[in-house]
Short mmCIF file of C-alpha atoms (C1' of nucleotides) in Angstrom, two decimals:
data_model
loop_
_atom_site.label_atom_id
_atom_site.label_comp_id
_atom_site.label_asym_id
_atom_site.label_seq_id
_atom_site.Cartn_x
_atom_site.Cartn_y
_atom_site.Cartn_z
CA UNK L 1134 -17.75 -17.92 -21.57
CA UNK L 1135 -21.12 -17.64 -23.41
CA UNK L 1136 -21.83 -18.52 -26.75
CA UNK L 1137 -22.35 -16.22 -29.44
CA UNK L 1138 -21.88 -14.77 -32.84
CA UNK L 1139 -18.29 -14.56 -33.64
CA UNK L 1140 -16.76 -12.17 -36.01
CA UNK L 1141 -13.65 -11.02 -36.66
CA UNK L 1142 -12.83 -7.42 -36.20
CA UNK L 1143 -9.46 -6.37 -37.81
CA UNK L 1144 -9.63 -2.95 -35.60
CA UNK L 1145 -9.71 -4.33 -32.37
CA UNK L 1146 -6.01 -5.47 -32.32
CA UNK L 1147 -6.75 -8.55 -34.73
CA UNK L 1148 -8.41 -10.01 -32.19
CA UNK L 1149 -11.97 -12.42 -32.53
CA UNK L 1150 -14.74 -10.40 -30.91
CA UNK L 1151 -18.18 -11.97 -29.90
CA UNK L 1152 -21.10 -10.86 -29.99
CA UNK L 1153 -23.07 -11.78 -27.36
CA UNK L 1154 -25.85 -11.39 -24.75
CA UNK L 1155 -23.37 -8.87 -22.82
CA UNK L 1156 -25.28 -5.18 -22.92
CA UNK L 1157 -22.83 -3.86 -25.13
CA UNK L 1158 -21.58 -4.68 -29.03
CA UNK L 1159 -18.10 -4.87 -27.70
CA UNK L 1160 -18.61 -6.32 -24.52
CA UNK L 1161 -18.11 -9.92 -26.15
CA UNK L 1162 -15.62 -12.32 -25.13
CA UNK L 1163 -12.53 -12.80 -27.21
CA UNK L 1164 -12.02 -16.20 -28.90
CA UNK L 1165 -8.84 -18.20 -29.44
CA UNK L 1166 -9.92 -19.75 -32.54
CA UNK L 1167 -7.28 -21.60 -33.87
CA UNK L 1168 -4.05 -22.12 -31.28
CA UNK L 1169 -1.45 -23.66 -33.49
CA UNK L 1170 -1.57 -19.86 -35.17
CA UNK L 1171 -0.10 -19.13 -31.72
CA UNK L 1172 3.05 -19.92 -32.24
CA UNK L 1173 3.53 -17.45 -34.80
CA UNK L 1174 2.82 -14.89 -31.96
CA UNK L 1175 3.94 -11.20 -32.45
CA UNK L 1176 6.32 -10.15 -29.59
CA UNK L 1177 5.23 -8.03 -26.77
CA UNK L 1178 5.17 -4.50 -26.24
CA UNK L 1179 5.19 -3.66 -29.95
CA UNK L 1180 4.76 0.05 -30.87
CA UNK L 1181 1.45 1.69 -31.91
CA UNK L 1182 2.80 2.01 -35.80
CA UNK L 1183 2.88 -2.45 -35.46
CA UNK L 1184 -0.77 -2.21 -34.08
CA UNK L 1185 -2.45 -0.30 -37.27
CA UNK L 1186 0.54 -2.68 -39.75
CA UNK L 1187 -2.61 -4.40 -41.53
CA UNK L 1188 -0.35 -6.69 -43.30
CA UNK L 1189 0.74 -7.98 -39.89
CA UNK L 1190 -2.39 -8.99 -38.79
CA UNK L 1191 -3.63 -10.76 -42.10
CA UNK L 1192 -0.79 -13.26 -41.00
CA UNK L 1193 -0.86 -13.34 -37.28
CA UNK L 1194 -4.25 -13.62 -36.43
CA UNK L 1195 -6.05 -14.62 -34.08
CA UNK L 1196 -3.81 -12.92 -31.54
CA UNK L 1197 -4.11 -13.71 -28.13
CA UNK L 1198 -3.92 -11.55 -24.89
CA UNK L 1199 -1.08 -8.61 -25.76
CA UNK L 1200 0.32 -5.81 -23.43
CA UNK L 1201 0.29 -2.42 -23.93
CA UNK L 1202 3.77 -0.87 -24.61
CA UNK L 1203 6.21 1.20 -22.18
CA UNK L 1204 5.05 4.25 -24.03
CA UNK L 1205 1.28 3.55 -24.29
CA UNK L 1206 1.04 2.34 -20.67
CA UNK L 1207 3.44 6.23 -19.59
CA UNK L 1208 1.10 7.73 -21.84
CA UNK L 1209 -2.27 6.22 -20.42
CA UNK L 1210 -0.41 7.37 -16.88
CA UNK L 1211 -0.41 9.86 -17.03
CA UNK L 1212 -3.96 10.78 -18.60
CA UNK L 1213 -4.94 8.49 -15.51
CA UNK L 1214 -3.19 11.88 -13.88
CA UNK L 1215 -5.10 14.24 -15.42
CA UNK L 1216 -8.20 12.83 -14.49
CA UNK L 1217 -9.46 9.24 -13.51
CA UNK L 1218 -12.83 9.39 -15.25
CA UNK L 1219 -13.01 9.08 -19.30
CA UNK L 1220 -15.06 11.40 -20.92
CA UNK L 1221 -16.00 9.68 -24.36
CA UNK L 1222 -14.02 12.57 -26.02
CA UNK L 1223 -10.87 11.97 -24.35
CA UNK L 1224 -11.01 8.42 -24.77
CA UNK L 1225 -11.51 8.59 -28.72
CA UNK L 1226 -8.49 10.80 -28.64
CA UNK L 1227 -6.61 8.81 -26.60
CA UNK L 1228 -7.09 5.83 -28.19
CA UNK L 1229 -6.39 7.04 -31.30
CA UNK L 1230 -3.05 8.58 -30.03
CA UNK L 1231 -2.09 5.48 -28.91
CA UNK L 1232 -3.73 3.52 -31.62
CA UNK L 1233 -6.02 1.24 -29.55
CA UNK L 1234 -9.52 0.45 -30.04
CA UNK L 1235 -11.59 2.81 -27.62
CA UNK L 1236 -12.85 0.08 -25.52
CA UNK L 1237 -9.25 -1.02 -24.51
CA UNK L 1238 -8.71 2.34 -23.80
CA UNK L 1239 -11.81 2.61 -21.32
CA UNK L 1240 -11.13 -1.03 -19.81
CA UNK L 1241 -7.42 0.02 -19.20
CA UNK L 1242 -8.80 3.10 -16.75
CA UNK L 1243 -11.08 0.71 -15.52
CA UNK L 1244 -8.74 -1.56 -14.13
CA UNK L 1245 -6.41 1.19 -13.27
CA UNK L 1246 -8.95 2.44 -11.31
CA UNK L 1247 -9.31 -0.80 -9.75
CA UNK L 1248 -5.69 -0.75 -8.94
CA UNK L 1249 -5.80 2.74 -7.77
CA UNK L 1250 -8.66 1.92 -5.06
CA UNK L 1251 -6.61 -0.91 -4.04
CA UNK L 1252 -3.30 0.95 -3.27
CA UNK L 1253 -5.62 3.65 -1.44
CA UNK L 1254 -7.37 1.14 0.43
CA UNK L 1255 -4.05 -0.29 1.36
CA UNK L 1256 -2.39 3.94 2.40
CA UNK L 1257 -6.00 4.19 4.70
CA UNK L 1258 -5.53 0.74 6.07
CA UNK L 1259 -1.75 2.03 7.28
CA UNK L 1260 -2.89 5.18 8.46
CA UNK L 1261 -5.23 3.99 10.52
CA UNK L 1262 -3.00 1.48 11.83
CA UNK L 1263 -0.40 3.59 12.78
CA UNK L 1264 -2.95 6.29 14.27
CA UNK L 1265 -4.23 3.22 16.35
CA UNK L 1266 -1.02 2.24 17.73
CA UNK L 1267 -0.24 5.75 19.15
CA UNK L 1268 -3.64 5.99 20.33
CA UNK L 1269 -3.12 2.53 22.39
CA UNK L 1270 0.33 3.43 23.53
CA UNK L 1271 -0.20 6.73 25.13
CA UNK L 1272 -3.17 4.67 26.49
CA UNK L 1273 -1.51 2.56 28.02
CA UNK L 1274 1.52 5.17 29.14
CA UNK L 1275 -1.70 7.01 30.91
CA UNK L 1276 -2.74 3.60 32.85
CA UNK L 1277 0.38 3.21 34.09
CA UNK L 1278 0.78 6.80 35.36
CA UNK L 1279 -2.87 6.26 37.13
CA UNK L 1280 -1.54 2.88 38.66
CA UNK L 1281 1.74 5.08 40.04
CA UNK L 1282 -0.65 8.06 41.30
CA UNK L 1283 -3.44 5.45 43.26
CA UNK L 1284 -0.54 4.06 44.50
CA UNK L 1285 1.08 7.01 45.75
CA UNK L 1286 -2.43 8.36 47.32
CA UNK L 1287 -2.34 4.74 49.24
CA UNK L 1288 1.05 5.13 50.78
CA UNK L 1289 0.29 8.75 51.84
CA UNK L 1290 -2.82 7.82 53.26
CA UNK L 1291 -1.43 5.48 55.33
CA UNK L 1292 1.14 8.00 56.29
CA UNK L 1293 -1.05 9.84 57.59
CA UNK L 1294 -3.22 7.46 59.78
CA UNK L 1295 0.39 7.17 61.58
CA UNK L 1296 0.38 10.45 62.37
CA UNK L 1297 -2.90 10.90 63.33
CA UNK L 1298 -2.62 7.99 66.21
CA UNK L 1299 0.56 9.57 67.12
CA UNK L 1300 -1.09 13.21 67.30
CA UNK L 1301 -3.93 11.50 69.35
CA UNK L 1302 -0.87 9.66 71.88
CA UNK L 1303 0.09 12.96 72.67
CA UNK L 1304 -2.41 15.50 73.09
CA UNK L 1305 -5.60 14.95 75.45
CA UNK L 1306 -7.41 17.43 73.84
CA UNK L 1307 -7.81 15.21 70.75
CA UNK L 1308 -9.00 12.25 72.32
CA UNK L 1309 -12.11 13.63 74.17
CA UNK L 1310 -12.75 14.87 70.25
CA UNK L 1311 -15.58 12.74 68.70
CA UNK L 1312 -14.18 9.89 66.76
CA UNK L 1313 -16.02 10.23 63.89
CA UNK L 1314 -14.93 13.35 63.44
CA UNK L 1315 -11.60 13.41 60.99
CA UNK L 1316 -11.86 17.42 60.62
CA UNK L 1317 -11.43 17.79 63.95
CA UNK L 1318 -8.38 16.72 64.40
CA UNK L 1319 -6.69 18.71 61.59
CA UNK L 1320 -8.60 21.69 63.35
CA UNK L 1321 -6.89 20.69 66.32
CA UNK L 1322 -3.82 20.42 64.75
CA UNK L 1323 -3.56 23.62 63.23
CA UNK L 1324 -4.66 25.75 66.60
CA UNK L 1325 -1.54 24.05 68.13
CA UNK L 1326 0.74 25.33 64.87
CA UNK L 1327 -1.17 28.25 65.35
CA UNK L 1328 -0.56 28.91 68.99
CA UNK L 1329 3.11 28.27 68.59
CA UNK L 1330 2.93 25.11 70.72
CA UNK L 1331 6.01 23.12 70.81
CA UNK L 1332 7.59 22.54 67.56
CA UNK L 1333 8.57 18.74 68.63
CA UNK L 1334 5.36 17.86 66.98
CA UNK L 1335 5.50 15.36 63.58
CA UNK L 1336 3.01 17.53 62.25
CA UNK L 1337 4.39 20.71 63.15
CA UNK L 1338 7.73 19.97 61.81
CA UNK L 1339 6.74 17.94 58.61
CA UNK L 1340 3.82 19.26 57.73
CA UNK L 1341 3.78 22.44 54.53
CA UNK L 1342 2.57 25.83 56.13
CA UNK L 1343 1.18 26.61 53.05
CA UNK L 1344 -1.41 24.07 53.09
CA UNK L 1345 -2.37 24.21 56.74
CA UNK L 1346 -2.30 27.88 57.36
CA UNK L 1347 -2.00 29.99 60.54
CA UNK L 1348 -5.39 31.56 61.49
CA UNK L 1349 -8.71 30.65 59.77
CA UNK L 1350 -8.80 27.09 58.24
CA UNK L 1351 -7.38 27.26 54.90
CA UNK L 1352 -9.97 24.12 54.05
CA UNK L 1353 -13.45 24.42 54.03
CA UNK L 1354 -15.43 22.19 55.76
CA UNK L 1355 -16.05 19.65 53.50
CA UNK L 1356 -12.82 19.79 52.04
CA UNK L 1357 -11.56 18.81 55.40
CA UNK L 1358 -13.70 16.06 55.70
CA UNK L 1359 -12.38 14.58 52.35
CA UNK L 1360 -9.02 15.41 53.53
CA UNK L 1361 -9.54 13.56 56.95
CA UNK L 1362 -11.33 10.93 55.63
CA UNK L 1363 -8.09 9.43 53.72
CA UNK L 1364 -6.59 12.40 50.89
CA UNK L 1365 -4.94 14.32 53.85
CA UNK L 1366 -1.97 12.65 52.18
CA UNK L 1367 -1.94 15.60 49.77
CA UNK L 1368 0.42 17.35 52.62
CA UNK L 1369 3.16 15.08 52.73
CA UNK L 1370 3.72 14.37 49.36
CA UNK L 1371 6.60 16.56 50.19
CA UNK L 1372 7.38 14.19 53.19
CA UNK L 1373 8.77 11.85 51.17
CA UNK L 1374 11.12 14.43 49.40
CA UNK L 1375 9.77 13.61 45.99
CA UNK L 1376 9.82 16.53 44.17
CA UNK L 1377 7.98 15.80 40.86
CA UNK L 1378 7.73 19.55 40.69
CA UNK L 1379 4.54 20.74 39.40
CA UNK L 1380 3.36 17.44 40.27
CA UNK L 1381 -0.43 16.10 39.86
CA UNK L 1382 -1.16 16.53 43.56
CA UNK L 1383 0.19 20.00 43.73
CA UNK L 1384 -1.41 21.04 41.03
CA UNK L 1385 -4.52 20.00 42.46
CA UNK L 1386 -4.19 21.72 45.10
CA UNK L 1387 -4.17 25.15 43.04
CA UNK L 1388 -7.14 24.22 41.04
CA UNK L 1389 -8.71 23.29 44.66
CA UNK L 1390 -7.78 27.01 45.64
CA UNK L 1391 -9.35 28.41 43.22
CA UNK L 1392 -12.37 26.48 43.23
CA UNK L 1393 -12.45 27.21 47.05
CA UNK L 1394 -12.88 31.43 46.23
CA UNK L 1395 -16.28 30.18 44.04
CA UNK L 1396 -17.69 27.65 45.40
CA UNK L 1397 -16.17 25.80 48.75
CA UNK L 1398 -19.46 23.24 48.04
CA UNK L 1399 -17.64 21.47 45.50
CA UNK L 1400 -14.02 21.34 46.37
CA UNK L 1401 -13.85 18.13 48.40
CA UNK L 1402 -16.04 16.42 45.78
CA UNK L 1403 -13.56 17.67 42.47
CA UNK L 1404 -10.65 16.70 45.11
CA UNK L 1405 -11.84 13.10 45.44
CA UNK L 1406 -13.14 12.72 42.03
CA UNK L 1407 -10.06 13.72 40.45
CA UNK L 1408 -7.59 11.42 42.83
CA UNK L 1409 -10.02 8.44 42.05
CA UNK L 1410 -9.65 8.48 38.21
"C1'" DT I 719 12.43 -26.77 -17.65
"C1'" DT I 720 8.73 -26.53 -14.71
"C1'" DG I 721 5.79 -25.21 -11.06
"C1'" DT I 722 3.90 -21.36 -8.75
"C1'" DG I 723 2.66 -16.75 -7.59
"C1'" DT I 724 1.76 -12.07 -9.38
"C1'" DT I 725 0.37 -8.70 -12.77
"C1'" DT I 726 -2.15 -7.21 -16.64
"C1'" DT I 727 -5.79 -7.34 -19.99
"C1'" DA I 728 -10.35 -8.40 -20.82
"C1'" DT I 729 -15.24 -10.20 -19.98
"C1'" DT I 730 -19.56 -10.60 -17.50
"C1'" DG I 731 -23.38 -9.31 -14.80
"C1'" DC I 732 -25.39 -6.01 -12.00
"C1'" DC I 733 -26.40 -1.31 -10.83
"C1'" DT I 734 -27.24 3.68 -11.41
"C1'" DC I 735 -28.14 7.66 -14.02
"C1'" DC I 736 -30.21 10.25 -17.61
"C1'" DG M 669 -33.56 1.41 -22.57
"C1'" DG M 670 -28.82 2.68 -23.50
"C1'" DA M 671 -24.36 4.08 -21.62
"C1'" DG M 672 -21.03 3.70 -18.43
"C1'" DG M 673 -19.10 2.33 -13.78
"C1'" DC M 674 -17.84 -1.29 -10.65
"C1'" DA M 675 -16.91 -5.92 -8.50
"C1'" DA M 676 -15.79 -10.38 -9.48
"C1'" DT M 677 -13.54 -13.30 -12.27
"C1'" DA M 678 -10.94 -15.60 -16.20
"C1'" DA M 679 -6.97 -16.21 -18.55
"C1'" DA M 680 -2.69 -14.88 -20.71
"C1'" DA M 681 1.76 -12.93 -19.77
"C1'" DC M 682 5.38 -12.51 -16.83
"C1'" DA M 683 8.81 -13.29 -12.91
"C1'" DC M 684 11.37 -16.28 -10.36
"C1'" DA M 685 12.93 -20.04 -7.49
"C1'" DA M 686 14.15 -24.91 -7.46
#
DNA sequence: TTGTGTTTTATTGCCTCC
DNA sequence: GGAGGCAATAAAACACAA
């Protein structure tokens, strides 16, 4: 505390006001003057009537820090309601309702303000909290469904190799087919379901005629290639009797149908970009 | 009763606005 | 430059366990 001029101000609750170097008259620091007068200390939460009893203060002073009462404090509540900010009018009314000195009024919105900014602080802090933890588990719900689907796309793949070695055992035709040349063989494979060779084949039996369709390719080129080169898997997802229904591959393979109508360009490219994320 | 942590009241210094 | 708001802080009052 500074030093200053010290008065004594019987309106502001009996208590010793400074004045000081603050920028204000009021804003002076109180002073306990004389503590053995302490001990003759009026209770707490005494009504607003106590506050103007003149008499009381003559004996009791210096007074030292005092409460507010239950029905000053509801009362200040729910002005604080109303509105947080103090327009000088309101705050000469209120403090004379509750028979305070203006200045306690204004420094008890002040600090209830202070409190109020707090408590928000503390609501945002949860909000965002809780937000965050959703956020991260559905994150982490979504890496685990990508970790099933890659490996899902690696066990068809290799599925699939098997079947094209054994396709390649037992038909000629395929071998003398360049080997760098994946879309060939599921060309060759669907003339032979085309041709109605003989239905012992793997493919024949296993494979979905709605993917690998009778007549024209139902891929276009390059969406062969992609196929070939290691997504061909797409086919025997049902192979494995997993029915996910509606599953991610299958629904691929609509959006890849439509795509194919516009644009056949881009289908093995969405194809592959969508299996690798 | 006492030590300790929390809440409330009040002050101080700085800043912005008019 | 004065008034008022805010952040930081002090200090009294209060609550409560040991």
């Amino acid at each position: 505390m500074e030093s200053g001029r010290i008065f004594f101000d019987p309106s502001y609750n009996g208590n010793v006001v400074f004045l000081g170097n603050g920028d204000s008259v009021y804003r002076g620091a109180r002073m306990a003057m004389n503590m053995e007068e302490t001990s003759k200390r009026r209770p707490f939460f005494s009504s607003p009537e106590e506050l103007y009893d003149e008499e009381y203060y003559d004996e009791q002073l210096p007074e030292k820090k005092r409460r507010l009462t239950l029905e000053q404090v509801h009362l200040l509540e729910k002005s604080f309601e109303t509105e947080n900010k103090l327009e000088p009018d309101r705050k000469t009314q209120l403090a004379k309702k509750l028979g305070l000195q203006p200045r306690q009024v204004a420094v008890w919105f002040q600090n209830r303000r202070a409190r109020w900014k707090t408590k928000q602080l503390e609501r945002d802090y949860d909000k965002l909290k809780s937000s965050y933890d959703s956020l991260s588990s559905s994150y982490d719900s979504i890496l685990k469904e990508n970790e099933k689907l890659k490996a899902e796309v690696f066990s068809l793949t290799e599925k699939l190799q098997g079947k094209e070695a054994a396709v390649e055992k037992s038909d000629p035709v395929l071998v003398d087919a360049p080997a760098d040349s994946p879309a060939q063989l599921i060309l060759n494979v669907e003339d032979r379901l085309s041709s109605g060779s003989d239905g012992s084949s793997a493919v024949d039996d296993q494979e979905g005629p709605q993917l690998v369709d009778s007549g024209d390719s139902y891929f276009p080129n390059n969406y062969l290639g992609c196929v070939a080169a290691g997504v061909g898997g797409i086919q025997s997802e049902e192979d494995d009797g997993s029915d996910d229904g509606g599953s991610y591959l299958s629904n691929m393979l609509v959006v890849a149908e439509k795509q194919e109508e516009e644009e056949g360009e881009l289908l093995g490219w969405h194809i592959w970009s969508t299996l690798d994320n």
